[in-house]
Amino acid sequence: VVGNKKRDFMKVAFISLSCLLGVAYSQTVYYNVGELSMPRFRFEFWNALSLGLRNDALSIGYNQETWQTMATNQIEEYSYFIFQDTDNLDDKDLEKVVKNLDVSNVTAVLAEMGFDEDTYDCWMNHYIWYDWDELVEFDFDDAWVKLGWDASNWESENENDLPDSEEKDWDELTPNEKQAAADLCFLPETWDGMSFSTFLDTSDYFEATEPWLKEDAAPPGFGAFQACFSAHTLVEREDGTVTPMKDLSLGDRVLVSNGKYEPIYTFGHFDTSVVNTEFLRINTRTSSGLELTPNHLIFTEGNQPVPASSIKIGGKVMMANGETDTVIRIQKVTRTGIFAPFTSSGTIVTNGVLSSSFATIQESRYVSLGGFEIPLTYHQLGVIFESPHRLLCHLLGSNGCAVYEDYNEEGMSQWVEKPMVVFQWVLKQNVIAGGILFLTSLTLLCMINLMELLVVNPASTIALVAAFVAHRRHRVKQMM
C-alpha cells in the first residue's frame, strides 16, 4: 500500500511531457535518458483531436474537461498493463474506476491511441503505481530516493512519513531534486499542477525537439514497405461528413482538392489488423491529426509532393483551400491499421492537408535510376502507373471494376504489389539496362494514360492533341 500523499494522484502525479534526452529546460535540468518521444497527441486541445482519438478517449472516461485538466481522469493513477483485462480485477478502487467504461481492455485502447508501456508509465503515471520492489527491479528507484522516498515511506499510509519534496513547488526543489523529477517525466509546470492549457504555448519544452528526431538524424526505420495513412486520419465525404480512414469504402466520393470530390476506385493498401505500424503525426497551425508513413507523399508550398519524412517544423504544406499552412509539431506514433485510398487525380485531402495517394520507395521525391535523378516525381509516376487500372474502372464502371479488386494477406492491392515488385527489380539494374526497361514501360503507360484521357474527356483531349499538332506544324513552317 502506498502513502496517502502518493496515492493522492492530484497532488503528485500530474501529467508530464519531460523525457527529453539532453534537451535542457534550464541550465541544470536535462530530460530522460530513455529516448522516449513525448506523446504530444495527449496535449492537444479536445476540439483539435481527430475523431478516432476523441472516440478512444471517450471510451476510457475522458471528456473535454478531464482531457485538458491534468490527472482528473482516474485511469492516469494506474500503470499501463493493469488495465489489460478489466473483467478480472483484484483491486476495489480500480474496479470503481473502470465500472462505467465502455471497453473491457483499456490497455488496448491506450495502444490504439499511441501509447506503450514505457511512455505511459513515465509520462502519465511517473511509476507511482509501482511497488517499491518493482521500482528497484526496473531501476526507477534512484530518482524517487533523491526526492526523499524509500521502501518504508513508499508503503506507508502515514502522511507524516512523506518526504519534504512532496510539499515543495518546483522552484523550491534543490537542483538534484529537480533532476530527479525530470527523470520521472515531470516538467516544472506539471510538477506544480498546472493544466497544460495554461502553459502549452509558453513552455520551452513544447518548442524543443528530441535529439534523436533532429533534422540531421536518419529517418527512423519502418520495416517492410508501407505507404499509408493511419486509421485515425480524417477524410471529408461529398455529403459533408468527416470520417476516419478505416470507415471508407470503394466508391465513396471524397475531397481531393478545393471543392472537388472524386470516388475512391481502389485502395493501394487496406488492412485493419496490422499492428505496431509507425506513423508521423503532423500538426499545422490550423489542423492536427494527419498521420502517415514517412515515405508517403504530402504536398508542400508550390504543390511539390515530398515524402512526409522530409517535412520539418516551420515548413509549409498545402491545405485544401489552396493556401499554405505552417507545420508546428511532428511526432512519431504507433497505430493499428494501414490505409491508402486511390482517387483518379491521385490526391486526397487528409485532415485538411493536401496529400498524395502515392509514396516514394526511394528517399527522394524524384525517381532515381543508377544514381541519376530524373525529373519525374513519384506522384507523377504513381498516376501514370495506375493508368491501366483506372482505364479498366472507367470502362467497366465501379461495380465491374470491383470484381477485379484483389488484396494479398498484408492488405496490399494486386494493382500495387505486382508493379512495385517489377519496378524495384528495374531499379536494381545498371543504369543502361534499367533506363531502357523503365523508359519502354513508361512510354507504354503514357499511351494508356492518353487512352484514359480520351475515354474520360474525349473532347478536351482531342482539342489538346489538335492544338499540339497545329503548334508543331507552325514550327515546321517557320523552319522551312
PDB file of N, CA, C and O in Angstrom, residues 49-120:
ATOM      1  N   LEU A  49      -8.616  17.250 -31.520  1.00  0.00           N
ATOM      2  CA  LEU A  49      -8.337  15.823 -31.671  1.00  0.00           C
ATOM      3  C   LEU A  49      -9.014  15.264 -32.911  1.00  0.00           C
ATOM      4  O   LEU A  49     -10.088  15.708 -33.311  1.00  0.00           O
ATOM      5  N   SER A  50      -8.369  14.271 -33.524  1.00  0.00           N
ATOM      6  CA  SER A  50      -9.027  13.561 -34.612  1.00  0.00           C
ATOM      7  C   SER A  50     -10.229  12.819 -34.054  1.00  0.00           C
ATOM      8  O   SER A  50     -10.322  12.528 -32.851  1.00  0.00           O
ATOM      9  N   LEU A  51     -11.159  12.484 -34.937  1.00  0.00           N
ATOM     10  CA  LEU A  51     -12.371  11.802 -34.499  1.00  0.00           C
ATOM     11  C   LEU A  51     -12.035  10.474 -33.841  1.00  0.00           C
ATOM     12  O   LEU A  51     -12.616  10.105 -32.813  1.00  0.00           O
ATOM     13  N   GLY A  52     -11.068   9.754 -34.395  1.00  0.00           N
ATOM     14  CA  GLY A  52     -10.695   8.462 -33.829  1.00  0.00           C
ATOM     15  C   GLY A  52     -10.118   8.587 -32.439  1.00  0.00           C
ATOM     16  O   GLY A  52     -10.478   7.821 -31.525  1.00  0.00           O
ATOM     17  N   LEU A  53      -9.216   9.549 -32.243  1.00  0.00           N
ATOM     18  CA  LEU A  53      -8.612   9.752 -30.929  1.00  0.00           C
ATOM     19  C   LEU A  53      -9.650  10.195 -29.899  1.00  0.00           C
ATOM     20  O   LEU A  53      -9.637   9.752 -28.750  1.00  0.00           O
ATOM     21  N   ARG A  54     -10.549  11.055 -30.329  1.00  0.00           N
ATOM     22  CA  ARG A  54     -11.563  11.534 -29.383  1.00  0.00           C
ATOM     23  C   ARG A  54     -12.493  10.396 -28.961  1.00  0.00           C
ATOM     24  O   ARG A  54     -12.851  10.279 -27.796  1.00  0.00           O
ATOM     25  N   ASN A  55     -12.866   9.538 -29.913  1.00  0.00           N
ATOM     26  CA  ASN A  55     -13.722   8.400 -29.565  1.00  0.00           C
ATOM     27  C   ASN A  55     -13.005   7.439 -28.617  1.00  0.00           C
ATOM     28  O   ASN A  55     -13.615   6.901 -27.684  1.00  0.00           O
ATOM     29  N   ASP A  56     -11.714   7.211 -28.867  1.00  0.00           N
ATOM     30  CA  ASP A  56     -10.943   6.367 -27.949  1.00  0.00           C
ATOM     31  C   ASP A  56     -10.902   6.976 -26.557  1.00  0.00           C
ATOM     32  O   ASP A  56     -11.074   6.274 -25.549  1.00  0.00           O
ATOM     33  N   ALA A  57     -10.675   8.291 -26.499  1.00  0.00           N
ATOM     34  CA  ALA A  57     -10.609   8.972 -25.206  1.00  0.00           C
ATOM     35  C   ALA A  57     -11.951   8.888 -24.474  1.00  0.00           C
ATOM     36  O   ALA A  57     -12.003   8.642 -23.261  1.00  0.00           O
ATOM     37  N   LEU A  58     -13.034   9.080 -25.201  1.00  0.00           N
ATOM     38  CA  LEU A  58     -14.357   8.987 -24.589  1.00  0.00           C
ATOM     39  C   LEU A  58     -14.604   7.597 -24.010  1.00  0.00           C
ATOM     40  O   LEU A  58     -15.196   7.445 -22.938  1.00  0.00           O
ATOM     41  N   SER A  59     -14.126   6.574 -24.715  1.00  0.00           N
ATOM     42  CA  SER A  59     -14.396   5.201 -24.285  1.00  0.00           C
ATOM     43  C   SER A  59     -13.693   4.837 -22.992  1.00  0.00           C
ATOM     44  O   SER A  59     -14.088   3.883 -22.316  1.00  0.00           O
ATOM     45  N   ILE A  60     -12.638   5.576 -22.630  1.00  0.00           N
ATOM     46  CA  ILE A  60     -11.930   5.269 -21.378  1.00  0.00           C
ATOM     47  C   ILE A  60     -12.101   6.385 -20.347  1.00  0.00           C
ATOM     48  O   ILE A  60     -11.259   6.564 -19.466  1.00  0.00           O
ATOM     49  N   GLY A  61     -13.202   7.120 -20.477  1.00  0.00           N
ATOM     50  CA  GLY A  61     -13.612   8.008 -19.395  1.00  0.00           C
ATOM     51  C   GLY A  61     -13.229   9.461 -19.509  1.00  0.00           C
ATOM     52  O   GLY A  61     -13.501  10.243 -18.599  1.00  0.00           O
ATOM     53  N   TYR A  62     -12.616   9.867 -20.621  1.00  0.00           N
ATOM     54  CA  TYR A  62     -12.263  11.276 -20.776  1.00  0.00           C
ATOM     55  C   TYR A  62     -13.462  12.069 -21.304  1.00  0.00           C
ATOM     56  O   TYR A  62     -14.327  11.557 -22.009  1.00  0.00           O
ATOM     57  N   ASN A  63     -13.496  13.344 -20.963  1.00  0.00           N
ATOM     58  CA  ASN A  63     -14.341  14.325 -21.631  1.00  0.00           C
ATOM     59  C   ASN A  63     -13.478  15.563 -21.825  1.00  0.00           C
ATOM     60  O   ASN A  63     -12.281  15.546 -21.518  1.00  0.00           O
ATOM     61  N   GLN A  64     -14.051  16.627 -22.321  1.00  0.00           N
ATOM     62  CA  GLN A  64     -13.234  17.802 -22.606  1.00  0.00           C
ATOM     63  C   GLN A  64     -12.514  18.322 -21.369  1.00  0.00           C
ATOM     64  O   GLN A  64     -11.328  18.669 -21.412  1.00  0.00           O
ATOM     65  N   GLU A  65     -13.207  18.348 -20.244  1.00  0.00           N
ATOM     66  CA  GLU A  65     -12.606  18.881 -19.022  1.00  0.00           C
ATOM     67  C   GLU A  65     -11.484  17.995 -18.509  1.00  0.00           C
ATOM     68  O   GLU A  65     -10.399  18.473 -18.180  1.00  0.00           O
ATOM     69  N   THR A  66     -11.730  16.686 -18.431  1.00  0.00           N
ATOM     70  CA  THR A  66     -10.703  15.793 -17.875  1.00  0.00           C
ATOM     71  C   THR A  66      -9.540  15.590 -18.831  1.00  0.00           C
ATOM     72  O   THR A  66      -8.443  15.237 -18.408  1.00  0.00           O
ATOM     73  N   TRP A  67      -9.782  15.795 -20.125  1.00  0.00           N
ATOM     74  CA  TRP A  67      -8.673  15.691 -21.083  1.00  0.00           C
ATOM     75  C   TRP A  67      -7.730  16.878 -20.950  1.00  0.00           C
ATOM     76  O   TRP A  67      -6.515  16.741 -20.997  1.00  0.00           O
ATOM     77  N   GLN A  68      -8.286  18.064 -20.771  1.00  0.00           N
ATOM     78  CA  GLN A  68      -7.474  19.278 -20.762  1.00  0.00           C
ATOM     79  C   GLN A  68      -6.998  19.667 -19.365  1.00  0.00           C
ATOM     80  O   GLN A  68      -6.172  20.575 -19.237  1.00  0.00           O
ATOM     81  N   THR A  69      -7.499  19.014 -18.348  1.00  0.00           N
ATOM     82  CA  THR A  69      -7.044  19.273 -16.988  1.00  0.00           C
ATOM     83  C   THR A  69      -6.328  18.039 -16.482  1.00  0.00           C
ATOM     84  O   THR A  69      -6.908  16.959 -16.395  1.00  0.00           O
ATOM     85  N   MET A  70      -5.060  18.206 -16.143  1.00  0.00           N
ATOM     86  CA  MET A  70      -4.224  17.066 -15.837  1.00  0.00           C
ATOM     87  C   MET A  70      -4.707  16.269 -14.624  1.00  0.00           C
ATOM     88  O   MET A  70      -5.151  16.832 -13.633  1.00  0.00           O
ATOM     89  N   ALA A  71      -4.601  14.942 -14.748  1.00  0.00           N
ATOM     90  CA  ALA A  71      -4.809  14.000 -13.646  1.00  0.00           C
ATOM     91  C   ALA A  71      -6.218  14.009 -13.088  1.00  0.00           C
ATOM     92  O   ALA A  71      -6.442  13.625 -11.944  1.00  0.00           O
ATOM     93  N   THR A  72      -7.195  14.424 -13.863  1.00  0.00           N
ATOM     94  CA  THR A  72      -8.576  14.397 -13.387  1.00  0.00           C
ATOM     95  C   THR A  72      -9.318  13.155 -13.850  1.00  0.00           C
ATOM     96  O   THR A  72     -10.428  12.898 -13.400  1.00  0.00           O
ATOM     97  N   ASN A  73      -8.730  12.390 -14.766  1.00  0.00           N
ATOM     98  CA  ASN A  73      -9.266  11.083 -15.108  1.00  0.00           C
ATOM     99  C   ASN A  73      -8.499  10.053 -14.286  1.00  0.00           C
ATOM    100  O   ASN A  73      -7.280   9.933 -14.395  1.00  0.00           O
ATOM    101  N   GLN A  74      -9.207   9.292 -13.475  1.00  0.00           N
ATOM    102  CA  GLN A  74      -8.552   8.408 -12.516  1.00  0.00           C
ATOM    103  C   GLN A  74      -7.731   7.294 -13.157  1.00  0.00           C
ATOM    104  O   GLN A  74      -6.879   6.709 -12.494  1.00  0.00           O
ATOM    105  N   ILE A  75      -7.960   6.988 -14.427  1.00  0.00           N
ATOM    106  CA  ILE A  75      -7.165   5.913 -15.029  1.00  0.00           C
ATOM    107  C   ILE A  75      -5.681   6.278 -15.049  1.00  0.00           C
ATOM    108  O   ILE A  75      -4.819   5.399 -15.079  1.00  0.00           O
ATOM    109  N   GLU A  76      -5.372   7.588 -15.024  1.00  0.00           N
ATOM    110  CA  GLU A  76      -3.975   8.013 -15.056  1.00  0.00           C
ATOM    111  C   GLU A  76      -3.256   7.729 -13.732  1.00  0.00           C
ATOM    112  O   GLU A  76      -2.045   7.892 -13.637  1.00  0.00           O
ATOM    113  N   GLU A  77      -4.006   7.268 -12.738  1.00  0.00           N
ATOM    114  CA  GLU A  77      -3.417   6.921 -11.459  1.00  0.00           C
ATOM    115  C   GLU A  77      -2.789   5.532 -11.489  1.00  0.00           C
ATOM    116  O   GLU A  77      -2.033   5.163 -10.595  1.00  0.00           O
ATOM    117  N   TYR A  78      -3.087   4.771 -12.545  1.00  0.00           N
ATOM    118  CA  TYR A  78      -2.657   3.379 -12.608  1.00  0.00           C
ATOM    119  C   TYR A  78      -1.687   3.157 -13.766  1.00  0.00           C
ATOM    120  O   TYR A  78      -1.601   3.962 -14.687  1.00  0.00           O
ATOM    121  N   SER A  79      -0.984   2.042 -13.701  1.00  0.00           N
ATOM    122  CA  SER A  79       0.010   1.737 -14.730  1.00  0.00           C
ATOM    123  C   SER A  79      -0.649   1.124 -15.967  1.00  0.00           C
ATOM    124  O   SER A  79      -1.810   0.712 -15.948  1.00  0.00           O
ATOM    125  N   TYR A  80       0.102   1.046 -17.013  1.00  0.00           N
ATOM    126  CA  TYR A  80      -0.380   0.680 -18.346  1.00  0.00           C
ATOM    127  C   TYR A  80      -1.042  -0.696 -18.379  1.00  0.00           C
ATOM    128  O   TYR A  80      -2.183  -0.848 -18.802  1.00  0.00           O
ATOM    129  N   PHE A  81      -0.337  -1.729 -17.914  1.00  0.00           N
ATOM    130  CA  PHE A  81      -0.827  -3.091 -18.086  1.00  0.00           C
ATOM    131  C   PHE A  81      -1.844  -3.508 -17.022  1.00  0.00           C
ATOM    132  O   PHE A  81      -2.429  -4.591 -17.135  1.00  0.00           O
ATOM    133  N   ILE A  82      -2.072  -2.676 -16.022  1.00  0.00           N
ATOM    134  CA  ILE A  82      -3.067  -3.027 -15.011  1.00  0.00           C
ATOM    135  C   ILE A  82      -4.455  -3.089 -15.634  1.00  0.00           C
ATOM    136  O   ILE A  82      -5.365  -3.744 -15.137  1.00  0.00           O
ATOM    137  N   PHE A  83      -4.632  -2.420 -16.796  1.00  0.00           N
ATOM    138  CA  PHE A  83      -5.941  -2.344 -17.447  1.00  0.00           C
ATOM    139  C   PHE A  83      -6.153  -3.421 -18.498  1.00  0.00           C
ATOM    140  O   PHE A  83      -7.161  -3.409 -19.197  1.00  0.00           O
ATOM    141  N   GLN A  84      -5.208  -4.319 -18.666  1.00  0.00           N
ATOM    142  CA  GLN A  84      -5.283  -5.230 -19.798  1.00  0.00           C
ATOM    143  C   GLN A  84      -6.543  -6.092 -19.782  1.00  0.00           C
ATOM    144  O   GLN A  84      -7.105  -6.418 -20.812  1.00  0.00           O
ATOM    145  N   ASP A  85      -6.979  -6.470 -18.614  1.00  0.00           N
ATOM    146  CA  ASP A  85      -8.199  -7.277 -18.515  1.00  0.00           C
ATOM    147  C   ASP A  85      -9.041  -6.745 -17.364  1.00  0.00           C
ATOM    148  O   ASP A  85      -8.923  -7.181 -16.225  1.00  0.00           O
ATOM    149  N   THR A  86      -9.913  -5.803 -17.668  1.00  0.00           N
ATOM    150  CA  THR A  86     -10.703  -5.168 -16.609  1.00  0.00           C
ATOM    151  C   THR A  86     -11.860  -6.030 -16.138  1.00  0.00           C
ATOM    152  O   THR A  86     -12.589  -5.653 -15.234  1.00  0.00           O
ATOM    153  N   ASP A  87     -12.045  -7.196 -16.760  1.00  0.00           N
ATOM    154  CA  ASP A  87     -13.075  -8.117 -16.286  1.00  0.00           C
ATOM    155  C   ASP A  87     -12.586  -8.945 -15.096  1.00  0.00           C
ATOM    156  O   ASP A  87     -13.379  -9.601 -14.420  1.00  0.00           O
ATOM    157  N   ASN A  88     -11.278  -8.945 -14.861  1.00  0.00           N
ATOM    158  CA  ASN A  88     -10.714  -9.755 -13.779  1.00  0.00           C
ATOM    159  C   ASN A  88      -9.765  -8.919 -12.934  1.00  0.00           C
ATOM    160  O   ASN A  88      -8.546  -9.043 -13.020  1.00  0.00           O
ATOM    161  N   LEU A  89     -10.332  -8.031 -12.141  1.00  0.00           N
ATOM    162  CA  LEU A  89      -9.538  -7.139 -11.315  1.00  0.00           C
ATOM    163  C   LEU A  89      -9.573  -7.596  -9.859  1.00  0.00           C
ATOM    164  O   LEU A  89     -10.563  -8.152  -9.396  1.00  0.00           O
ATOM    165  N   ASP A  90      -8.485  -7.324  -9.155  1.00  0.00           N
ATOM    166  CA  ASP A  90      -8.440  -7.682  -7.738  1.00  0.00           C
ATOM    167  C   ASP A  90      -8.245  -6.449  -6.858  1.00  0.00           C
ATOM    168  O   ASP A  90      -7.807  -6.548  -5.719  1.00  0.00           O
ATOM    169  N   ASP A  91      -8.567  -5.288  -7.397  1.00  0.00           N
ATOM    170  CA  ASP A  91      -8.422  -4.039  -6.663  1.00  0.00           C
ATOM    171  C   ASP A  91      -9.769  -3.316  -6.688  1.00  0.00           C
ATOM    172  O   ASP A  91     -10.273  -2.965  -7.756  1.00  0.00           O
ATOM    173  N   LYS A  92     -10.355  -3.089  -5.518  1.00  0.00           N
ATOM    174  CA  LYS A  92     -11.695  -2.496  -5.450  1.00  0.00           C
ATOM    175  C   LYS A  92     -11.722  -1.073  -5.990  1.00  0.00           C
ATOM    176  O   LYS A  92     -12.683  -0.666  -6.654  1.00  0.00           O
ATOM    177  N   ASP A  93     -10.679  -0.287  -5.688  1.00  0.00           N
ATOM    178  CA  ASP A  93     -10.630   1.081  -6.197  1.00  0.00           C
ATOM    179  C   ASP A  93     -10.577   1.080  -7.721  1.00  0.00           C
ATOM    180  O   ASP A  93     -11.240   1.892  -8.381  1.00  0.00           O
ATOM    181  N   LEU A  94      -9.791   0.175  -8.269  1.00  0.00           N
ATOM    182  CA  LEU A  94      -9.678   0.089  -9.717  1.00  0.00           C
ATOM    183  C   LEU A  94     -10.989  -0.384 -10.340  1.00  0.00           C
ATOM    184  O   LEU A  94     -11.384   0.083 -11.412  1.00  0.00           O
ATOM    185  N   GLU A  95     -11.680  -1.281  -9.660  1.00  0.00           N
ATOM    186  CA  GLU A  95     -12.976  -1.745 -10.145  1.00  0.00           C
ATOM    187  C   GLU A  95     -13.953  -0.578 -10.288  1.00  0.00           C
ATOM    188  O   GLU A  95     -14.720  -0.499 -11.238  1.00  0.00           O
ATOM    189  N   LYS A  96     -13.913   0.336  -9.318  1.00  0.00           N
ATOM    190  CA  LYS A  96     -14.787   1.503  -9.373  1.00  0.00           C
ATOM    191  C   LYS A  96     -14.439   2.400 -10.561  1.00  0.00           C
ATOM    192  O   LYS A  96     -15.318   2.972 -11.207  1.00  0.00           O
ATOM    193  N   VAL A  97     -13.144   2.506 -10.845  1.00  0.00           N
ATOM    194  CA  VAL A  97     -12.696   3.374 -11.933  1.00  0.00           C
ATOM    195  C   VAL A  97     -13.211   2.880 -13.279  1.00  0.00           C
ATOM    196  O   VAL A  97     -13.686   3.649 -14.111  1.00  0.00           O
ATOM    197  N   VAL A  98     -13.132   1.563 -13.488  1.00  0.00           N
ATOM    198  CA  VAL A  98     -13.443   1.017 -14.814  1.00  0.00           C
ATOM    199  C   VAL A  98     -14.899   0.577 -14.957  1.00  0.00           C
ATOM    200  O   VAL A  98     -15.313   0.180 -16.049  1.00  0.00           O
ATOM    201  N   LYS A  99     -15.676   0.652 -13.870  1.00  0.00           N
ATOM    202  CA  LYS A  99     -17.039   0.113 -13.895  1.00  0.00           C
ATOM    203  C   LYS A  99     -17.887   0.727 -14.995  1.00  0.00           C
ATOM    204  O   LYS A  99     -18.676   0.037 -15.647  1.00  0.00           O
ATOM    205  N   ASN A 100     -17.726   2.023 -15.223  1.00  0.00           N
ATOM    206  CA  ASN A 100     -18.588   2.703 -16.187  1.00  0.00           C
ATOM    207  C   ASN A 100     -17.941   2.902 -17.556  1.00  0.00           C
ATOM    208  O   ASN A 100     -18.479   3.631 -18.393  1.00  0.00           O
ATOM    209  N   LEU A 101     -16.798   2.262 -17.787  1.00  0.00           N
ATOM    210  CA  LEU A 101     -16.134   2.402 -19.081  1.00  0.00           C
ATOM    211  C   LEU A 101     -16.792   1.513 -20.120  1.00  0.00           C
ATOM    212  O   LEU A 101     -17.420   0.500 -19.811  1.00  0.00           O
ATOM    213  N   ASP A 102     -16.625   1.896 -21.395  1.00  0.00           N
ATOM    214  CA  ASP A 102     -17.275   1.178 -22.484  1.00  0.00           C
ATOM    215  C   ASP A 102     -16.420   0.040 -23.039  1.00  0.00           C
ATOM    216  O   ASP A 102     -16.827  -0.627 -23.992  1.00  0.00           O
ATOM    217  N   VAL A 103     -15.247  -0.186 -22.494  1.00  0.00           N
ATOM    218  CA  VAL A 103     -14.340  -1.190 -23.042  1.00  0.00           C
ATOM    219  C   VAL A 103     -13.882  -2.130 -21.943  1.00  0.00           C
ATOM    220  O   VAL A 103     -13.878  -1.783 -20.764  1.00  0.00           O
ATOM    221  N   SER A 104     -13.493  -3.347 -22.334  1.00  0.00           N
ATOM    222  CA  SER A 104     -13.014  -4.325 -21.365  1.00  0.00           C
ATOM    223  C   SER A 104     -11.500  -4.374 -21.313  1.00  0.00           C
ATOM    224  O   SER A 104     -10.937  -4.956 -20.394  1.00  0.00           O
ATOM    225  N   ASN A 105     -10.822  -3.756 -22.294  1.00  0.00           N
ATOM    226  CA  ASN A 105      -9.364  -3.763 -22.326  1.00  0.00           C
ATOM    227  C   ASN A 105      -8.868  -2.340 -22.561  1.00  0.00           C
ATOM    228  O   ASN A 105      -8.685  -1.912 -23.694  1.00  0.00           O
ATOM    229  N   VAL A 106      -8.693  -1.606 -21.470  1.00  0.00           N
ATOM    230  CA  VAL A 106      -8.245  -0.220 -21.569  1.00  0.00           C
ATOM    231  C   VAL A 106      -6.851  -0.143 -22.177  1.00  0.00           C
ATOM    232  O   VAL A 106      -6.533   0.772 -22.929  1.00  0.00           O
ATOM    233  N   THR A 107      -6.013  -1.130 -21.875  1.00  0.00           N
ATOM    234  CA  THR A 107      -4.653  -1.148 -22.417  1.00  0.00           C
ATOM    235  C   THR A 107      -4.680  -1.153 -23.933  1.00  0.00           C
ATOM    236  O   THR A 107      -3.880  -0.466 -24.586  1.00  0.00           O
ATOM    237  N   ALA A 108      -5.587  -1.924 -24.520  1.00  0.00           N
ATOM    238  CA  ALA A 108      -5.692  -1.971 -25.979  1.00  0.00           C
ATOM    239  C   ALA A 108      -6.071  -0.606 -26.544  1.00  0.00           C
ATOM    240  O   ALA A 108      -5.576  -0.197 -27.605  1.00  0.00           O
ATOM    241  N   VAL A 109      -6.950   0.106 -25.854  1.00  0.00           N
ATOM    242  CA  VAL A 109      -7.337   1.451 -26.312  1.00  0.00           C
ATOM    243  C   VAL A 109      -6.160   2.407 -26.199  1.00  0.00           C
ATOM    244  O   VAL A 109      -5.913   3.217 -27.103  1.00  0.00           O
ATOM    245  N   LEU A 110      -5.412   2.327 -25.104  1.00  0.00           N
ATOM    246  CA  LEU A 110      -4.236   3.180 -24.946  1.00  0.00           C
ATOM    247  C   LEU A 110      -3.229   2.920 -26.060  1.00  0.00           C
ATOM    248  O   LEU A 110      -2.616   3.854 -26.594  1.00  0.00           O
ATOM    249  N   ALA A 111      -3.062   1.656 -26.433  1.00  0.00           N
ATOM    250  CA  ALA A 111      -2.152   1.315 -27.531  1.00  0.00           C
ATOM    251  C   ALA A 111      -2.662   1.869 -28.846  1.00  0.00           C
ATOM    252  O   ALA A 111      -1.891   2.388 -29.664  1.00  0.00           O
ATOM    253  N   GLU A 112      -3.971   1.793 -29.064  1.00  0.00           N
ATOM    254  CA  GLU A 112      -4.575   2.343 -30.273  1.00  0.00           C
ATOM    255  C   GLU A 112      -4.339   3.851 -30.355  1.00  0.00           C
ATOM    256  O   GLU A 112      -4.131   4.408 -31.435  1.00  0.00           O
ATOM    257  N   MET A 113      -4.369   4.517 -29.213  1.00  0.00           N
ATOM    258  CA  MET A 113      -4.156   5.960 -29.182  1.00  0.00           C
ATOM    259  C   MET A 113      -2.708   6.330 -29.476  1.00  0.00           C
ATOM    260  O   MET A 113      -2.441   7.449 -29.925  1.00  0.00           O
ATOM    261  N   GLY A 114      -1.783   5.418 -29.207  1.00  0.00           N
ATOM    262  CA  GLY A 114      -0.380   5.703 -29.484  1.00  0.00           C
ATOM    263  C   GLY A 114       0.559   5.525 -28.311  1.00  0.00           C
ATOM    264  O   GLY A 114       1.755   5.788 -28.428  1.00  0.00           O
ATOM    265  N   PHE A 115       0.037   5.062 -27.177  1.00  0.00           N
ATOM    266  CA  PHE A 115       0.885   4.819 -26.009  1.00  0.00           C
ATOM    267  C   PHE A 115       1.507   3.432 -26.082  1.00  0.00           C
ATOM    268  O   PHE A 115       1.022   2.542 -26.787  1.00  0.00           O
ATOM    269  N   ASP A 116       2.576   3.232 -25.323  1.00  0.00           N
ATOM    270  CA  ASP A 116       3.054   1.914 -24.981  1.00  0.00           C
ATOM    271  C   ASP A 116       3.398   1.938 -23.494  1.00  0.00           C
ATOM    272  O   ASP A 116       3.225   2.962 -22.822  1.00  0.00           O
ATOM    273  N   GLU A 117       3.863   0.823 -22.969  1.00  0.00           N
ATOM    274  CA  GLU A 117       4.098   0.738 -21.532  1.00  0.00           C
ATOM    275  C   GLU A 117       5.102   1.779 -21.052  1.00  0.00           C
ATOM    276  O   GLU A 117       4.887   2.447 -20.028  1.00  0.00           O
ATOM    277  N   ASP A 118       6.205   1.926 -21.769  1.00  0.00           N
ATOM    278  CA  ASP A 118       7.264   2.842 -21.336  1.00  0.00           C
ATOM    279  C   ASP A 118       6.784   4.286 -21.298  1.00  0.00           C
ATOM    280  O   ASP A 118       6.977   5.004 -20.313  1.00  0.00           O
ATOM    281  N   THR A 119       6.169   4.733 -22.389  1.00  0.00           N
ATOM    282  CA  THR A 119       5.755   6.132 -22.455  1.00  0.00           C
ATOM    283  C   THR A 119       4.620   6.435 -21.481  1.00  0.00           C
ATOM    284  O   THR A 119       4.604   7.483 -20.842  1.00  0.00           O
ATOM    285  N   TYR A 120       3.657   5.504 -21.371  1.00  0.00           N
ATOM    286  CA  TYR A 120       2.522   5.759 -20.493  1.00  0.00           C
ATOM    287  C   TYR A 120       2.951   5.793 -19.025  1.00  0.00           C
ATOM    288  O   TYR A 120       2.592   6.707 -18.279  1.00  0.00           O
TER     289      TYR A 120
END
